[in-house]
Amino acid sequence: MELTKRPDDSAAGKSIYWLGVAFAIMHIYFNTIGTLPELWVASIHFAGFALLCALMVPVMQGKTAASRRWFLLLDCLLGLAAVVCAAYLIGFEDALYDRGVTFVVSDWVFSIAAIFIALEMARRTTGWFIPSMIVVALTYVFWWGPYIDGIFGFPGLSLETVLYRSYFSTEGMFGQIARISWSYVFMFILFGAFLVKSGAGDFIIELSRCAAGRFVGGPGFVAVLGSGLMGSVSGSSVANTVSTGVITIPLMRRAGFPARFAAGVEAAASTGGQLMPPVMGAGAFIMASYTQVPYVDIIAVAALPALLYFLSVGFFVRVEAMRSHAQSVELDTRPVGQVLKEGWHYLLPLVVLVTLLVNNFTPTYAAGISTISVIAASWLSKHPMNFKDVLDALAQGSKNMATTAMLLVAVGLVVNVVAMTGIGNTFSLMVAEWAGGSLMITLVLVALASLILGMGLPVTASYIVLATLSAPALYNLIAEMQLVDLLVTGNLPETARTIFLLIAPEKVALLAEPMSEVQAQQLLAMVPGDFKAQLLEQALAPEVLAMLLVSAHMIIFWLSQDSNVTPPVCLTAFAAAAIARTPPMATGFTAWKVAKGLYIVPVLLAYTPFIGGTATEVLSIFAFSVFGIYALVGCMEGYLESPLNPVLRITSGVAGGAMLWPHGNLIINFSAVAVFIAIFIYSRRNRSVSTD
């Protein structure tokens, strides 16, 4: 959704500009030397961006000048009401506790008003789905929950309690999710705004053209590489598509790629931008908060899976380039050395960021220092950032943050409902029951749920809701798979065997010897649910359990991306289709096909130690997966370097499946690699013969 609806040169546009500058400076203060309570900071964060959104996105588009003035007045009043709500919270919080948390009339008025404003801003910036979901969630707690029978029944809380926990406490709209918004997310979005303003975006595109433009199907690789680099900073798939697609899609079409394929590749590659560290569309920050695993560890384990995804998109580009004869087109690019010589300084802020993160500085501190380094690095170029450029970047950072801020504050209300009612555990138990203990079925259920949620929720909100509801079930299944492996190999630690001594003493003697997988699963099924958490803690090291939890969240985060490229609602693909002027739905199906890595990688994360394994294990999984995905692409497309006959096509698919399946047999993997390489060479020779 395009947020800035009012002209920049209008009075409202100028107000938006200076408010954006002020809020950016205010957030820099909060994240550096500020000492205000987090509840106050979160409420100021809400008030500021609610005011900004009210000015940026009119409640209605007036047809006459008079009506537009009235709507502007209404928007100003609504924005100022948000400011008053925040001021009331700060000024009268102590009075509420002095009364024993008993509401007076003003408490009712301001808490309801704050929630209403959050819903309205979410509606303006993301549509009707989120506010509708929040209303359903809140009313479930105090109204219709007690009327439901079965596992989803809830005895209910008073409306006063719901409003208190939603507005006055650090659990609702000003809770954990809001804290992530005003700290990590804002600082990195501001960092991205400074990078773009300094000219780094143009440098990234030109560097991508130089690096990838000379390969077969060069323009397609420019889209993949450019979107990956831009996405590592911006963390927004639609923003990626709009910013890089206007360059890469025409390039791909000029090179000979079909228009629909060009748009599909751009959409798929831009979706990958949210998977690429360091920002990951705010997902890395939320994941770090949920799992209590350091942010730098999250982005470290996310790097290779993200690279695997971009390689998977690149394989589709290569195959289509060979089929469309797009490799014959030369891009008008300068030498890489010349581009780097003129723009190497744009890389310095990223080096500063990575260095600070590796040396255990907090992400907010690292982002703040890196933002300063953008200004310093720009003075090494022909166009150094001046004071006006700094103000522009501050204002743009706030405007870029507006949608995300309102989204995260509003979604905090849903997360609070899940915490109040315990519905997350109920949902996890239901998923586990439906799946019958099958990890694969659980993955399918989570994928379907993410697709349905993604039709109405942005990716970040979809991930938050799904992680809150289904991460425990997914984590338990992945961890239990580790327990089964220990039982099968007879390596269950002595400390963990005491659990079986309590529940099945006659089976303890079997634990010291290897057993079949069926026996291990039967033995594990005897452990009551109350004891399973204790068994996991005694059988697996804390760092292993932490990485298993990260794997569960990373799976959900990856599957949450599929709504970007999966019809019927795929905004990223629709944005690419608008640029390419291709049918939106057909473009969506093409993007969905090209983005198959979104489904393959989560399976690897679930069944292999791709996250948390040793360096040898991780690199081995990555290497075989690269060949495996390429083989599957050849099977899907029926083409590598030349057309594949049905036998070779099926053989390529079987080889790809063998390399990706987590059997742990190196002989099978190397044999499958050899088969695929043989098919590739045969296909290449066939192409040479046909061209001769």
XYZ file of C-alpha atoms in Angstrom:
692
model
C 0.000 0.000 0.000
C 1.341 3.436 -0.921
C 1.267 5.470 2.267
C 1.969 9.056 1.286
C -1.348 10.149 -0.125
C -0.982 13.882 0.433
C 1.420 15.946 -1.711
C 4.855 16.547 -0.191
C 4.644 20.274 -0.926
C 1.316 20.695 0.855
C 1.013 21.822 4.467
C 0.279 18.235 5.525
C 3.257 16.959 3.505
C 5.607 19.430 5.186
C 4.194 18.479 8.585
C 4.804 14.806 7.810
C 8.395 15.633 6.871
C 9.240 17.501 10.065
C 7.317 15.114 12.297
C 9.283 12.279 10.692
C 12.552 14.049 11.470
C 11.482 14.668 15.071
C 10.323 11.079 15.663
C 13.538 9.687 14.180
C 15.678 11.838 16.480
C 13.449 10.888 19.404
C 13.894 7.161 18.694
C 17.645 7.569 18.374
C 17.579 9.117 21.848
C 15.410 6.284 23.229
C 17.819 3.670 21.879
C 21.040 5.311 23.019
C 21.030 7.447 26.155
C 17.331 7.434 27.004
C 16.248 6.245 30.473
C 12.455 6.454 30.231
C 10.390 3.394 31.269
C 9.709 1.026 28.376
C 5.948 1.452 28.754
C 6.299 5.202 28.273
C 8.587 4.795 25.288
C 6.187 2.333 23.662
C 3.244 4.686 24.192
C 5.187 7.612 22.691
C 6.159 5.345 19.779
C 2.486 4.539 19.220
C 1.351 8.162 19.523
C 3.979 9.507 17.147
C 3.409 7.017 14.380
C -0.358 7.145 14.803
C -0.145 10.903 14.230
C 2.155 10.351 11.261
C -0.156 7.711 9.751
C -3.210 9.901 10.273
C -1.551 12.627 8.226
C -0.059 10.313 5.609
C -3.125 8.180 4.897
C -6.439 10.103 4.812
C -9.508 8.460 6.251
C -11.136 9.076 2.841
C -10.112 10.619 -0.459
C -12.147 13.789 -0.804
C -13.413 14.763 -4.259
C -13.462 18.494 -3.574
C -10.993 20.841 -1.916
C -13.481 21.536 0.876
C -14.018 17.838 1.630
C -10.260 17.213 1.621
C -9.813 20.003 4.174
C -12.480 18.469 6.410
C -10.873 15.047 6.167
C -7.493 16.581 6.990
C -9.008 18.195 10.077
C -10.519 14.849 11.115
C -7.173 13.101 10.608
C -5.363 15.749 12.641
C -7.841 15.341 15.496
C -7.437 11.556 15.434
C -3.651 11.841 15.438
C -3.728 14.326 18.297
C -6.083 11.994 20.178
C -3.364 9.315 20.006
C -0.910 11.804 21.500
C -3.371 12.600 24.302
C -3.859 8.876 24.993
C -0.112 8.425 25.396
C 0.112 11.510 27.610
C -2.723 10.201 29.788
C -0.988 6.855 30.252
C 2.243 8.556 31.288
C 0.551 11.082 33.556
C -2.062 8.908 35.273
C -0.442 5.464 35.458
C 0.515 5.906 39.122
C -2.979 7.133 40.013
C -4.444 3.903 38.639
C -2.248 1.794 40.902
C -2.985 4.035 43.859
C -6.676 3.144 43.337
C -5.864 -0.553 43.352
C -6.163 -0.903 39.550
C -9.825 0.128 39.635
C -10.961 2.052 36.574
C -12.576 5.464 36.683
C -14.428 7.001 33.741
C -11.309 8.559 32.206
C -9.477 5.211 32.279
C -12.295 3.612 30.314
C -12.383 6.450 27.796
C -8.660 6.620 27.064
C -8.020 2.864 26.978
C -10.892 2.303 24.531
C -9.814 5.309 22.474
C -6.215 4.057 22.246
C -7.327 0.605 21.070
C -9.724 2.166 18.550
C -6.936 4.360 17.139
C -4.613 1.360 16.859
C -7.322 -0.540 14.951
C -8.032 2.408 12.667
C -4.359 2.959 11.822
C -3.948 -0.750 11.131
C -6.989 -0.584 8.837
C -5.590 2.377 6.930
C -2.165 0.870 6.424
C -2.910 -2.864 5.994
C -6.637 -3.266 5.345
C -9.589 -4.679 7.264
C -8.250 -8.116 8.166
C -6.035 -7.188 11.116
C -8.551 -4.951 12.945
C -11.268 -7.556 12.393
C -9.028 -10.270 13.836
C -8.188 -8.098 16.841
C -11.861 -7.379 17.549
C -12.656 -11.105 17.388
C -9.735 -11.883 19.707
C -10.579 -9.228 22.300
C -14.290 -10.025 22.399
C -13.439 -13.720 22.799
C -11.777 -12.912 26.128
C -14.603 -10.963 27.797
C -17.719 -11.837 25.790
C -18.255 -14.942 23.677
C -15.436 -17.199 24.917
C -17.506 -18.606 27.819
C -20.220 -19.705 25.377
C -17.860 -22.053 23.493
C -17.673 -25.697 24.490
C -14.656 -27.937 24.064
C -10.952 -27.184 24.050
C -11.417 -23.588 22.868
C -13.820 -22.661 25.631
C -12.626 -19.912 27.971
C -14.180 -18.882 31.306
C -13.703 -15.214 30.454
C -12.234 -12.086 32.010
C -13.857 -8.753 32.757
C -13.680 -5.984 30.172
C -11.826 -3.874 32.717
C -9.085 -6.527 32.983
C -8.827 -6.809 29.208
C -8.489 -3.045 28.801
C -5.920 -2.823 31.586
C -3.741 -5.558 30.073
C -4.162 -4.130 26.583
C -3.392 -0.479 27.382
C -1.871 0.078 30.819
C 0.449 -2.942 31.040
C 3.567 -4.073 29.183
C 1.687 -7.083 27.817
C -0.654 -5.618 25.187
C -0.226 -2.961 22.550
C 2.749 -1.533 24.457
C 4.324 -4.894 25.216
C 7.058 -7.079 23.822
C 6.171 -6.595 20.154
C 6.017 -2.801 20.514
C 9.437 -2.836 22.211
C 10.891 -4.696 19.228
C 9.263 -2.103 16.974
C 10.684 1.026 18.640
C 14.124 -0.457 19.161
C 15.515 -3.010 16.694
C 13.131 -2.546 13.796
C 13.156 1.242 13.733
C 16.940 1.516 13.985
C 17.511 -0.867 11.085
C 14.847 0.732 8.898
C 16.500 4.089 9.600
C 19.852 2.559 8.661
C 18.351 1.374 5.370
C 16.909 4.833 4.673
C 20.332 6.418 5.152
C 21.938 3.827 2.866
C 19.435 4.497 0.095
C 19.757 8.269 0.487
C 23.544 8.044 0.284
C 23.277 6.348 -3.119
C 23.998 2.788 -1.970
C 20.859 1.480 -3.702
C 22.061 2.600 -7.125
C 25.500 1.158 -6.373
C 23.994 -2.215 -5.424
C 22.027 -2.401 -8.678
C 25.031 -1.419 -10.789
C 27.298 -3.843 -8.948
C 24.731 -6.596 -9.497
C 24.654 -5.795 -13.208
C 28.431 -5.968 -13.388
C 28.725 -9.153 -11.355
C 25.819 -11.094 -12.856
C 25.222 -9.397 -16.192
C 27.886 -11.332 -18.058
C 26.546 -14.760 -17.117
C 24.073 -16.733 -19.189
C 20.732 -15.057 -18.552
C 22.531 -12.126 -16.954
C 19.543 -9.792 -16.424
C 17.745 -12.528 -14.494
C 20.736 -12.966 -12.218
C 20.844 -9.199 -11.755
C 17.294 -9.413 -10.378
C 18.248 -12.243 -8.033
C 21.471 -10.671 -6.790
C 20.133 -7.112 -6.625
C 17.018 -8.144 -4.713
C 19.100 -10.188 -2.309
C 21.456 -7.316 -1.555
C 18.685 -4.716 -1.307
C 16.514 -7.035 0.761
C 19.316 -7.626 3.241
C 18.911 -3.954 4.151
C 15.280 -3.045 3.449
C 13.606 -6.272 4.597
C 10.454 -5.547 2.571
C 9.461 -7.699 -0.392
C 7.077 -5.193 -1.976
C 9.584 -2.355 -1.519
C 12.215 -4.602 -3.082
C 10.005 -5.322 -6.074
C 9.166 -1.685 -6.665
C 12.730 -0.409 -6.225
C 14.651 -3.065 -8.171
C 11.876 -4.348 -10.446
C 11.601 -1.120 -12.434
C 15.192 -1.793 -13.538
C 15.459 -5.587 -13.681
C 12.119 -6.487 -15.302
C 12.684 -4.313 -18.408
C 16.251 -5.662 -18.563
C 15.019 -9.257 -18.509
C 12.407 -8.556 -21.164
C 14.996 -6.887 -23.378
C 17.233 -9.921 -22.917
C 14.546 -12.214 -24.265
C 12.906 -13.567 -21.119
C 9.097 -13.877 -21.282
C 7.436 -10.942 -19.512
C 5.516 -13.124 -17.075
C 8.655 -15.053 -16.139
C 10.582 -11.799 -15.620
C 7.907 -10.542 -13.225
C 7.757 -13.911 -11.444
C 11.518 -13.972 -10.911
C 11.529 -10.437 -9.531
C 8.685 -11.289 -7.129
C 10.364 -14.505 -5.987
C 13.761 -12.836 -5.576
C 12.261 -9.886 -3.705
C 10.470 -12.281 -1.363
C 13.880 -13.746 -0.586
C 14.957 -10.312 0.587
C 12.973 -10.910 3.781
C 14.941 -14.097 4.374
C 18.344 -12.480 3.946
C 20.162 -11.149 7.024
C 20.614 -8.701 8.633
C 17.046 -7.288 8.771
C 14.857 -10.161 7.520
C 11.753 -7.982 7.534
C 11.876 -7.575 11.322
C 11.663 -11.367 11.640
C 15.171 -11.750 13.089
C 14.406 -9.330 15.927
C 11.098 -10.954 16.814
C 12.673 -14.406 16.579
C 15.488 -13.364 18.910
C 12.928 -12.045 21.397
C 10.766 -15.179 21.245
C 13.602 -17.707 21.449
C 15.957 -15.712 23.709
C 18.752 -16.579 21.272
C 21.074 -13.635 20.490
C 20.231 -11.704 17.346
C 23.698 -12.231 15.886
C 23.248 -16.012 16.217
C 19.891 -15.803 14.433
C 21.303 -14.008 11.401
C 24.360 -16.295 11.366
C 22.287 -19.475 11.009
C 19.877 -17.763 8.576
C 22.569 -16.901 6.017
C 23.107 -20.280 4.287
C 19.381 -21.141 4.036
C 18.788 -17.708 2.479
C 21.657 -18.252 0.028
C 20.174 -21.631 -0.878
C 16.866 -19.939 -1.668
C 18.475 -17.401 -4.000
C 20.398 -20.174 -5.736
C 17.110 -22.015 -6.281
C 15.666 -18.939 -7.994
C 18.878 -18.610 -9.991
C 18.510 -22.168 -11.292
C 15.102 -21.302 -12.749
C 16.689 -18.246 -14.370
C 19.461 -20.359 -15.902
C 17.051 -22.935 -17.312
C 14.728 -20.293 -18.775
C 17.696 -18.395 -20.219
C 18.846 -21.512 -22.062
C 15.312 -22.205 -23.278
C 14.670 -18.585 -24.345
C 18.179 -18.052 -25.782
C 18.485 -15.025 -23.518
C 22.182 -15.588 -22.998
C 23.047 -13.829 -26.250
C 22.143 -10.381 -24.914
C 24.981 -8.149 -23.685
C 24.333 -5.706 -20.866
C 25.719 -2.207 -21.085
C 27.831 -2.275 -17.928
C 31.080 -0.786 -16.774
C 33.940 -2.999 -15.559
C 33.481 -4.312 -12.028
C 36.776 -2.741 -10.970
C 35.654 0.710 -12.035
C 32.315 0.389 -10.229
C 34.013 -0.799 -7.044
C 36.643 1.922 -7.305
C 33.946 4.601 -7.367
C 31.554 3.005 -4.893
C 33.575 0.817 -2.500
C 32.795 3.205 0.326
C 29.117 2.170 0.198
C 30.186 -1.208 1.598
C 31.860 0.314 4.659
C 28.632 0.724 6.711
C 27.791 -2.961 6.164
C 31.312 -3.901 7.280
C 30.882 -1.725 10.371
C 27.489 -3.330 11.097
C 28.761 -6.909 10.802
C 31.900 -6.140 12.819
C 29.919 -4.635 15.689
C 27.431 -7.513 15.727
C 30.181 -10.136 15.704
C 31.835 -8.347 18.620
C 28.629 -8.695 20.679
C 27.414 -5.107 20.549
C 23.638 -4.807 20.785
C 21.794 -4.635 17.447
C 20.428 -1.159 18.226
C 23.893 0.171 19.064
C 25.328 -1.486 15.955
C 22.599 0.004 13.756
C 23.106 3.464 15.271
C 26.882 3.486 14.748
C 26.419 2.027 11.251
C 24.007 4.844 10.412
C 26.636 7.383 11.422
C 29.165 5.482 9.309
C 26.887 5.926 6.259
C 27.259 9.703 6.588
C 31.011 9.412 7.122
C 31.444 7.027 4.171
C 29.465 9.337 1.870
C 32.195 11.948 2.274
C 34.499 9.597 0.386
C 32.263 9.952 -2.693
C 31.680 12.726 -5.199
C 28.314 13.494 -3.581
C 28.727 13.616 0.226
C 25.598 13.748 2.350
C 24.892 17.269 3.551
C 22.612 18.448 6.339
C 19.553 18.441 4.069
C 20.293 14.845 3.014
C 20.499 13.788 6.662
C 17.125 15.413 7.378
C 15.636 13.713 4.294
C 16.915 10.332 5.469
C 15.525 10.865 8.969
C 12.112 11.800 7.560
C 12.108 8.914 5.075
C 13.085 6.433 7.781
C 10.082 7.476 9.850
C 7.747 7.286 6.859
C 9.104 3.844 5.954
C 8.476 2.747 9.530
C 4.879 3.969 9.712
C 3.161 0.837 8.418
C 5.350 -1.546 10.400
C 4.972 0.424 13.626
C 1.169 0.469 13.491
C 1.117 -3.183 12.456
C 3.302 -4.358 15.328
C 1.510 -2.266 17.962
C -1.858 -3.614 16.814
C -0.698 -7.234 16.589
C 0.530 -6.939 20.162
C -3.144 -7.026 21.173
C -3.549 -10.468 19.564
C -0.381 -11.777 21.195
C -1.727 -10.551 24.537
C -4.981 -12.445 24.022
C -3.056 -15.625 23.280
C -1.068 -15.147 26.497
C -4.166 -14.361 28.594
C -6.205 -17.309 27.390
C -3.555 -19.978 26.850
C -5.045 -20.598 23.440
C -1.557 -21.013 21.999
C -0.975 -24.236 23.925
C -4.460 -25.410 22.981
C -3.790 -24.759 19.306
C -0.439 -26.554 19.505
C -2.085 -29.593 21.087
C -4.756 -29.550 18.383
C -2.137 -29.402 15.616
C -0.214 -32.268 17.216
C -3.412 -34.303 17.456
C -4.399 -33.633 13.841
C -0.903 -34.496 12.659
C -0.882 -37.719 14.658
C 2.716 -37.113 15.678
C 3.831 -36.688 12.052
C 6.296 -33.858 11.537
C 5.590 -33.709 7.797
C 1.831 -33.365 8.299
C 2.514 -30.645 10.868
C 4.611 -28.770 8.307
C 1.761 -29.033 5.784
C -0.762 -27.752 8.342
C 1.469 -24.811 9.269
C 2.003 -24.027 5.570
C -1.752 -24.021 4.933
C -2.382 -21.866 7.999
C 0.302 -19.399 6.902
C -1.208 -19.164 3.435
C -4.684 -18.494 4.828
C -3.391 -15.923 7.311
C -1.205 -14.366 4.632
C -4.262 -13.533 2.544
C -5.113 -10.856 5.088
C -2.006 -10.340 7.183
C 1.385 -8.929 6.210
C 4.240 -11.399 6.502
C 5.550 -10.127 9.844
C 2.119 -10.271 11.472
C 1.478 -13.707 9.996
C 4.748 -14.959 11.471
C 3.977 -13.487 14.904
C 0.521 -15.065 15.061
C 1.656 -18.444 13.727
C 4.740 -18.566 15.930
C 2.654 -17.778 18.991
C 0.175 -20.530 18.140
C 2.159 -23.341 16.524
C 5.849 -22.977 17.413
C 5.518 -25.101 20.597
C 4.014 -28.024 18.668
C 6.632 -27.827 15.926
C 9.467 -27.515 18.426
C 8.272 -30.538 20.414
C 8.067 -32.716 17.305
C 11.547 -31.732 16.104
C 12.987 -32.272 19.584
C 11.261 -35.644 19.927
C 12.842 -36.679 16.629
C 16.214 -35.995 18.261
C 15.196 -38.169 21.223
C 14.246 -40.989 18.884
C 17.701 -40.805 17.288
C 19.339 -41.060 20.721
C 17.188 -44.059 21.613
C 17.861 -45.780 18.285
C 21.626 -45.417 18.698
C 21.594 -46.252 22.420
C 23.155 -42.886 23.304
C 20.508 -41.574 25.690
C 22.360 -39.883 28.610
C 22.210 -41.523 32.033
C 20.456 -38.493 33.520
C 17.595 -38.892 31.055
C 17.140 -42.580 31.827
C 15.846 -41.742 35.293
C 12.602 -40.591 33.686
C 12.059 -44.085 32.273
C 12.969 -45.536 35.654
C 9.919 -43.775 37.019
C 7.416 -44.524 34.253
C 8.617 -47.875 32.859
C 11.315 -49.479 35.039
C 11.088 -52.733 33.095
C 12.295 -50.920 29.946
C 15.388 -49.282 31.458
C 17.655 -52.189 30.495
C 16.778 -51.649 26.813
C 18.065 -48.060 26.830
C 21.736 -49.027 26.860
C 21.499 -50.839 23.527
C 20.510 -49.778 19.993
C 16.878 -50.368 19.060
C 14.614 -49.958 16.040
C 12.919 -46.672 15.288
C 9.515 -48.232 15.938
C 10.640 -49.408 19.386
C 12.052 -45.961 20.153
C 8.803 -44.250 19.194
C 6.771 -46.708 21.268
C 9.039 -46.112 24.243
C 8.785 -42.340 23.848
C 4.993 -42.578 23.580
C 4.944 -43.997 27.111
C 6.312 -40.744 28.540
C 3.488 -38.509 29.844
C 3.325 -34.982 28.474
C 4.277 -33.488 31.851
C 7.561 -35.406 31.798
C 8.547 -34.749 28.194
C 9.909 -31.269 28.801
C 12.059 -32.613 31.637
C 13.221 -35.502 29.444
C 14.260 -33.080 26.696
C 16.230 -30.930 29.134
C 18.073 -33.959 30.498
C 18.701 -35.650 27.152
C 19.768 -32.659 25.056
C 22.229 -29.868 25.777
C 20.780 -26.360 26.302
C 22.456 -25.031 23.146
C 20.950 -27.890 21.121
C 17.477 -27.150 22.472
C 17.966 -23.457 21.659
C 18.838 -24.244 18.046
C 15.874 -26.608 17.758
C 13.619 -23.786 18.921
C 15.233 -21.461 16.358
C 14.624 -24.126 13.683
C 10.921 -24.251 14.592
C 10.605 -20.476 14.394
C 12.657 -20.258 11.214
C 10.385 -22.832 9.551
C 7.318 -20.786 10.456
C 9.006 -17.590 9.304
C 9.894 -19.121 5.934
C 6.427 -20.561 5.410
C 4.933 -17.175 6.287
C 6.586 -15.759 3.166
C 4.568 -17.906 0.774
C 1.631 -15.499 0.769
C 3.876 -13.024 -1.109
C 3.954 -15.270 -4.170
C 1.020 -17.655 -3.775
C -2.357 -16.860 -5.398
C -5.017 -15.733 -4.829
C -3.489 -12.920 -2.722
C 0.184 -12.329 -3.554
C 0.987 -8.636 -3.289
C 4.640 -8.961 -4.307
C 3.734 -10.818 -7.482
C 0.969 -8.295 -8.212
C 3.452 -5.418 -7.834
C 5.815 -7.144 -10.281
C 2.934 -7.799 -12.682
C 2.052 -4.093 -12.666
C 5.607 -3.254 -13.749
C 5.735 -5.995 -16.401
C 2.130 -5.366 -17.499
C 1.275 -9.050 -17.254
C -1.873 -10.711 -15.844
C -1.593 -10.551 -12.027
C -2.901 -14.044 -11.270
C -0.821 -15.744 -13.963
C 2.229 -13.873 -12.701
C 1.418 -15.091 -9.206
C 1.468 -18.728 -10.342
C 4.797 -18.173 -12.098
C 6.284 -16.579 -8.982
C 4.924 -19.451 -6.889
C 6.686 -21.958 -9.158
C 9.995 -20.079 -9.083
C 9.849 -19.699 -5.280
C 9.790 -23.440 -4.566
C 12.729 -22.989 -2.209
C 10.228 -21.560 0.286
C 8.929 -25.100 0.805
C 12.088 -27.156 0.303
C 14.272 -25.322 2.825
C 11.776 -25.617 5.743
C 11.734 -29.394 5.222
C 15.540 -29.386 5.455
C 15.351 -27.287 8.614
C 12.905 -29.751 10.166
C 14.625 -33.027 9.289
C 18.330 -32.122 9.235
C 20.781 -30.229 11.479
C 20.959 -27.422 8.895
C 20.564 -25.086 11.869
C 22.663 -25.940 14.895
C 24.711 -28.734 13.330
C 28.484 -28.883 13.133
C 30.223 -26.946 10.372
C 30.788 -30.181 8.454
C 27.129 -31.175 8.730
C 25.820 -27.753 7.714
C 28.150 -27.387 4.716
C 27.419 -30.964 3.599
C 23.659 -30.350 3.735
C 24.099 -27.082 1.864
C 26.290 -28.580 -0.884
C 24.056 -31.575 -1.595
C 20.946 -29.365 -1.424
C 22.367 -27.070 -4.109
C 22.688 -29.999 -6.524
C 19.390 -31.485 -5.326
C 17.375 -28.341 -5.965
C 18.975 -27.870 -9.394
C 18.010 -31.453 -10.245
C 14.424 -30.847 -9.118
C 14.260 -27.666 -11.216
C 15.372 -29.708 -14.236
C 12.626 -32.234 -13.492
C 9.963 -29.541 -13.059
C 10.945 -27.647 -16.201
C 11.897 -30.641 -18.341
C 14.937 -28.663 -19.388
C 18.545 -28.102 -18.310
C 20.928 -27.048 -21.061
C 18.535 -28.590 -23.596
C 15.164 -30.367 -23.387
C 15.048 -33.531 -21.245
C 13.169 -36.585 -22.464
C 10.676 -38.144 -20.003
C 13.175 -40.739 -18.732
C 15.885 -38.161 -17.988
C 13.331 -35.820 -16.482
C 12.131 -38.464 -14.015
C 15.706 -39.543 -13.292
C 16.675 -35.958 -12.520
C 13.757 -35.674 -10.109
C 14.676 -38.928 -8.341
C 18.307 -37.805 -8.046
C 17.203 -34.453 -6.627
C 14.937 -36.130 -4.085
C 17.746 -38.481 -3.058
C 20.095 -35.565 -2.400
C 17.507 -33.622 -0.410
C 16.008 -36.470 1.603
C 17.581 -36.663 5.098
C 18.739 -40.283 4.966
C 22.290 -39.449 6.065
C 23.877 -41.874 3.582
C 26.826 -40.246 1.792
C 27.027 -43.034 -0.799
C 23.467 -42.290 -1.942
C 24.193 -38.555 -2.001
C 27.365 -38.835 -4.056
C 25.722 -41.331 -6.413
C 22.808 -38.935 -6.938
C 25.230 -36.056 -7.599
C 27.043 -38.176 -10.183
C 23.759 -39.056 -11.903
C 22.703 -35.412 -12.080
C 26.077 -34.265 -13.398
C 25.876 -36.955 -16.082
C 22.402 -35.732 -17.100
C 23.646 -32.125 -17.123
C 26.640 -32.973 -19.341
C 24.449 -35.024 -21.687
C 21.998 -32.122 -21.899
C 24.805 -29.675 -22.620
C 26.233 -31.862 -25.374
C 22.789 -32.182 -26.926
C 22.567 -28.400 -27.034
C 25.953 -28.158 -28.751
C 24.877 -30.687 -31.349
C 21.580 -28.901 -31.994
C 23.259 -25.499 -32.387
C 25.817 -26.940 -34.792
